């Protein structure tokens, strides 16, 4: 089974396998991609609502990897749905791929290349340059904003 992100509808993803998604994806779509969603729903696509425990598990994994700040509620719930359904997540979103990898959820990409490695993001103060493993609103040393930094 495949769980489809909005990019699957935007790029007209086709499969003979069973498909599923969540209701929030429909809200992200416009024009032809919205019609594709409606057509697939009408032809048997499963609409899944992940439970709160699984959603919290995905949020914890995203917090640990440093991706939570860039994931929408829709993104978190799509990963949760894929986890619950033991399905392959279809997305081009790198942060979603990173969190899915952390949770051992299979991922297929559509229009871009997938991630090569799982990353644990760090955060760097824009004022004093100090680095932190966890995201904070402001630097506890100088009070400047933090920016997500590639750990490579």
PDB file of C-alpha atoms in Angstrom:
ATOM      1  CA  UNK A   1       0.000   0.000   0.000  1.00  0.00           C
ATOM      2  CA  UNK A   2       1.097   3.565  -0.732  1.00  0.00           C
ATOM      3  CA  UNK A   3       0.275   6.614   1.410  1.00  0.00           C
ATOM      4  CA  UNK A   4       0.177   9.664  -0.850  1.00  0.00           C
ATOM      5  CA  UNK A   5       1.443  13.146  -0.023  1.00  0.00           C
ATOM      6  CA  UNK A   6       0.133  16.130  -1.984  1.00  0.00           C
ATOM      7  CA  UNK A   7       3.099  15.850  -4.386  1.00  0.00           C
ATOM      8  CA  UNK A   8       1.688  12.510  -5.591  1.00  0.00           C
ATOM      9  CA  UNK A   9      -1.478  14.272  -6.758  1.00  0.00           C
ATOM     10  CA  UNK A  10       0.390  17.282  -8.133  1.00  0.00           C
ATOM     11  CA  UNK A  11       2.724  15.087 -10.221  1.00  0.00           C
ATOM     12  CA  UNK A  12      -0.032  12.627 -11.232  1.00  0.00           C
ATOM     13  CA  UNK A  13       1.449   9.552  -9.496  1.00  0.00           C
ATOM     14  CA  UNK A  14       0.059   6.259 -10.840  1.00  0.00           C
ATOM     15  CA  UNK A  15       0.135   2.809  -9.287  1.00  0.00           C
ATOM     16  CA  UNK A  16      -1.832  -0.427  -9.416  1.00  0.00           C
ATOM     17  CA  UNK A  17      -1.271  -0.895  -5.673  1.00  0.00           C
ATOM     18  CA  UNK A  18      -3.772   0.150  -3.016  1.00  0.00           C
ATOM     19  CA  UNK A  19      -3.481   3.794  -1.983  1.00  0.00           C
ATOM     20  CA  UNK A  20      -4.337   5.811   1.094  1.00  0.00           C
ATOM     21  CA  UNK A  21      -3.961   9.390   2.285  1.00  0.00           C
ATOM     22  CA  UNK A  22      -5.317  11.699   4.967  1.00  0.00           C
ATOM     23  CA  UNK A  23      -8.068  14.334   4.693  1.00  0.00           C
ATOM     24  CA  UNK A  24      -5.631  17.230   5.298  1.00  0.00           C
ATOM     25  CA  UNK A  25      -3.917  16.542   1.950  1.00  0.00           C
ATOM     26  CA  UNK A  26      -7.086  17.539   0.079  1.00  0.00           C
ATOM     27  CA  UNK A  27      -6.907  20.996   1.684  1.00  0.00           C
ATOM     28  CA  UNK A  28      -3.433  21.559   0.165  1.00  0.00           C
ATOM     29  CA  UNK A  29      -4.552  20.823  -3.396  1.00  0.00           C
ATOM     30  CA  UNK A  30      -5.958  23.072  -6.118  1.00  0.00           C
ATOM     31  CA  UNK A  31      -7.230  22.687  -9.677  1.00  0.00           C
ATOM     32  CA  UNK A  32      -6.282  19.426 -11.450  1.00  0.00           C
ATOM     33  CA  UNK A  33      -4.497  17.914  -8.456  1.00  0.00           C
ATOM     34  CA  UNK A  34      -7.655  18.384  -6.343  1.00  0.00           C
ATOM     35  CA  UNK A  35      -9.681  16.618  -9.044  1.00  0.00           C
ATOM     36  CA  UNK A  36      -7.158  13.753  -9.012  1.00  0.00           C
ATOM     37  CA  UNK A  37      -7.625  13.403  -5.250  1.00  0.00           C
ATOM     38  CA  UNK A  38     -11.408  13.364  -5.612  1.00  0.00           C
ATOM     39  CA  UNK A  39     -11.255  10.825  -8.459  1.00  0.00           C
ATOM     40  CA  UNK A  40      -8.952   8.514  -6.525  1.00  0.00           C
ATOM     41  CA  UNK A  41     -11.122   8.791  -3.422  1.00  0.00           C
ATOM     42  CA  UNK A  42     -14.141   7.927  -5.550  1.00  0.00           C
ATOM     43  CA  UNK A  43     -12.380   4.899  -6.986  1.00  0.00           C
ATOM     44  CA  UNK A  44     -11.468   3.402  -3.629  1.00  0.00           C
ATOM     45  CA  UNK A  45      -8.494   5.258  -2.156  1.00  0.00           C
ATOM     46  CA  UNK A  46      -8.514   4.707   1.617  1.00  0.00           C
ATOM     47  CA  UNK A  47      -8.821   7.848   3.763  1.00  0.00           C
ATOM     48  CA  UNK A  48      -6.971   7.231   7.026  1.00  0.00           C
ATOM     49  CA  UNK A  49      -6.841   9.286  10.212  1.00  0.00           C
ATOM     50  CA  UNK A  50      -3.825   8.283  12.334  1.00  0.00           C
ATOM     51  CA  UNK A  51      -4.294   7.991  16.076  1.00  0.00           C
ATOM     52  CA  UNK A  52      -2.862  10.532  18.499  1.00  0.00           C
ATOM     53  CA  UNK A  53      -0.303   8.124  19.996  1.00  0.00           C
ATOM     54  CA  UNK A  54       1.281   7.487  16.594  1.00  0.00           C
ATOM     55  CA  UNK A  55       1.215  11.188  15.746  1.00  0.00           C
ATOM     56  CA  UNK A  56       3.057  11.929  19.006  1.00  0.00           C
ATOM     57  CA  UNK A  57       5.618   9.223  18.198  1.00  0.00           C
ATOM     58  CA  UNK A  58       6.292  10.874  14.810  1.00  0.00           C
ATOM     59  CA  UNK A  59       6.602  14.294  16.478  1.00  0.00           C
ATOM     60  CA  UNK A  60       9.164  12.873  18.948  1.00  0.00           C
ATOM     61  CA  UNK A  61      11.175  11.356  16.086  1.00  0.00           C
ATOM     62  CA  UNK A  62      11.011  14.658  14.168  1.00  0.00           C
ATOM     63  CA  UNK A  63      12.115  16.585  17.262  1.00  0.00           C
ATOM     64  CA  UNK A  64      15.074  14.200  17.711  1.00  0.00           C
ATOM     65  CA  UNK A  65      16.134  14.547  14.064  1.00  0.00           C
ATOM     66  CA  UNK A  66      15.673  18.332  14.096  1.00  0.00           C
ATOM     67  CA  UNK A  67      12.942  18.272  11.441  1.00  0.00           C
ATOM     68  CA  UNK A  68       9.899  19.144  13.559  1.00  0.00           C
ATOM     69  CA  UNK A  69      10.192  22.880  12.915  1.00  0.00           C
ATOM     70  CA  UNK A  70       9.834  22.436   9.141  1.00  0.00           C
ATOM     71  CA  UNK A  71       7.075  19.808   9.155  1.00  0.00           C
ATOM     72  CA  UNK A  72       3.429  20.808   8.922  1.00  0.00           C
ATOM     73  CA  UNK A  73       0.674  19.016  10.802  1.00  0.00           C
ATOM     74  CA  UNK A  74      -0.225  17.361   7.480  1.00  0.00           C
ATOM     75  CA  UNK A  75       3.352  16.110   7.068  1.00  0.00           C
ATOM     76  CA  UNK A  76       3.443  14.630  10.581  1.00  0.00           C
ATOM     77  CA  UNK A  77       0.093  12.909  10.106  1.00  0.00           C
ATOM     78  CA  UNK A  78       1.125  11.471   6.714  1.00  0.00           C
ATOM     79  CA  UNK A  79       4.200   9.861   8.253  1.00  0.00           C
ATOM     80  CA  UNK A  80       1.997   8.590  11.102  1.00  0.00           C
ATOM     81  CA  UNK A  81      -0.498   7.110   8.629  1.00  0.00           C
ATOM     82  CA  UNK A  82       2.310   5.366   6.750  1.00  0.00           C
ATOM     83  CA  UNK A  83       3.650   3.984  10.028  1.00  0.00           C
ATOM     84  CA  UNK A  84       0.243   2.689  11.157  1.00  0.00           C
ATOM     85  CA  UNK A  85      -0.629   1.145   7.804  1.00  0.00           C
ATOM     86  CA  UNK A  86       2.865  -0.338   7.333  1.00  0.00           C
ATOM     87  CA  UNK A  87       2.786   1.402   3.959  1.00  0.00           C
ATOM     88  CA  UNK A  88       5.235   3.160   1.678  1.00  0.00           C
ATOM     89  CA  UNK A  89       5.102   6.940   1.938  1.00  0.00           C
ATOM     90  CA  UNK A  90       5.085   8.706  -1.436  1.00  0.00           C
ATOM     91  CA  UNK A  91       6.587  12.186  -1.048  1.00  0.00           C
ATOM     92  CA  UNK A  92       9.260  14.547  -2.351  1.00  0.00           C
ATOM     93  CA  UNK A  93       9.616  16.317   1.010  1.00  0.00           C
ATOM     94  CA  UNK A  94      13.138  15.778   2.390  1.00  0.00           C
ATOM     95  CA  UNK A  95      12.206  16.395   6.037  1.00  0.00           C
ATOM     96  CA  UNK A  96       9.388  13.845   5.800  1.00  0.00           C
ATOM     97  CA  UNK A  97      11.798  11.373   4.214  1.00  0.00           C
ATOM     98  CA  UNK A  98      14.295  11.934   7.019  1.00  0.00           C
ATOM     99  CA  UNK A  99      11.701  11.294   9.749  1.00  0.00           C
ATOM    100  CA  UNK A 100      10.252   8.308   7.876  1.00  0.00           C
ATOM    101  CA  UNK A 101      13.751   6.827   7.633  1.00  0.00           C
ATOM    102  CA  UNK A 102      14.191   7.273  11.388  1.00  0.00           C
ATOM    103  CA  UNK A 103      10.954   5.310  11.944  1.00  0.00           C
ATOM    104  CA  UNK A 104      11.806   2.624   9.349  1.00  0.00           C
ATOM    105  CA  UNK A 105       8.957   3.711   7.065  1.00  0.00           C
ATOM    106  CA  UNK A 106       9.641   2.988   3.381  1.00  0.00           C
ATOM    107  CA  UNK A 107       9.600   6.004   1.049  1.00  0.00           C
ATOM    108  CA  UNK A 108       9.162   6.420  -2.717  1.00  0.00           C
ATOM    109  CA  UNK A 109       9.909   9.746  -4.378  1.00  0.00           C
ATOM    110  CA  UNK A 110       8.251  11.224  -7.439  1.00  0.00           C
ATOM    111  CA  UNK A 111       9.836  14.271  -9.052  1.00  0.00           C
ATOM    112  CA  UNK A 112      13.102  14.586  -7.077  1.00  0.00           C
ATOM    113  CA  UNK A 113      15.829  12.302  -5.872  1.00  0.00           C
ATOM    114  CA  UNK A 114      15.306  10.884  -2.402  1.00  0.00           C
ATOM    115  CA  UNK A 115      17.582  11.456   0.561  1.00  0.00           C
ATOM    116  CA  UNK A 116      20.964   9.722   0.585  1.00  0.00           C
ATOM    117  CA  UNK A 117      21.375   9.623   4.345  1.00  0.00           C
ATOM    118  CA  UNK A 118      19.470  10.304   7.513  1.00  0.00           C
ATOM    119  CA  UNK A 119      20.415  13.610   9.163  1.00  0.00           C
ATOM    120  CA  UNK A 120      20.313  14.914  12.683  1.00  0.00           C
ATOM    121  CA  UNK A 121      20.129  18.691  12.333  1.00  0.00           C
ATOM    122  CA  UNK A 122      21.944  21.104  14.603  1.00  0.00           C
ATOM    123  CA  UNK A 123      21.095  24.741  15.313  1.00  0.00           C
ATOM    124  CA  UNK A 124      23.534  27.645  15.143  1.00  0.00           C
ATOM    125  CA  UNK A 125      23.176  31.008  16.836  1.00  0.00           C
ATOM    126  CA  UNK A 126      23.127  33.819  14.298  1.00  0.00           C
ATOM    127  CA  UNK A 127      24.799  36.129  16.831  1.00  0.00           C
ATOM    128  CA  UNK A 128      27.553  34.323  18.735  1.00  0.00           C
ATOM    129  CA  UNK A 129      27.872  31.265  16.464  1.00  0.00           C
ATOM    130  CA  UNK A 130      27.388  28.628  19.167  1.00  0.00           C
ATOM    131  CA  UNK A 131      25.789  25.346  18.075  1.00  0.00           C
ATOM    132  CA  UNK A 132      23.024  23.428  19.817  1.00  0.00           C
ATOM    133  CA  UNK A 133      21.585  19.948  19.292  1.00  0.00           C
ATOM    134  CA  UNK A 134      18.042  21.023  20.135  1.00  0.00           C
ATOM    135  CA  UNK A 135      15.918  23.732  18.576  1.00  0.00           C
ATOM    136  CA  UNK A 136      15.280  26.722  20.824  1.00  0.00           C
ATOM    137  CA  UNK A 137      13.476  30.000  20.207  1.00  0.00           C
ATOM    138  CA  UNK A 138      16.577  32.036  21.029  1.00  0.00           C
ATOM    139  CA  UNK A 139      20.189  31.484  21.983  1.00  0.00           C
ATOM    140  CA  UNK A 140      20.415  31.030  25.771  1.00  0.00           C
ATOM    141  CA  UNK A 141      23.819  32.776  25.725  1.00  0.00           C
ATOM    142  CA  UNK A 142      23.272  35.953  23.691  1.00  0.00           C
ATOM    143  CA  UNK A 143      19.557  35.947  22.838  1.00  0.00           C
ATOM    144  CA  UNK A 144      19.953  35.893  19.037  1.00  0.00           C
ATOM    145  CA  UNK A 145      17.860  33.712  16.722  1.00  0.00           C
ATOM    146  CA  UNK A 146      18.969  30.188  15.848  1.00  0.00           C
ATOM    147  CA  UNK A 147      19.089  28.765  12.331  1.00  0.00           C
ATOM    148  CA  UNK A 148      18.931  25.108  11.341  1.00  0.00           C
ATOM    149  CA  UNK A 149      22.355  23.957  10.155  1.00  0.00           C
ATOM    150  CA  UNK A 150      23.297  21.006   7.987  1.00  0.00           C
ATOM    151  CA  UNK A 151      25.295  18.635  10.198  1.00  0.00           C
ATOM    152  CA  UNK A 152      27.742  17.585   7.476  1.00  0.00           C
TER     153      UNK A 152
END
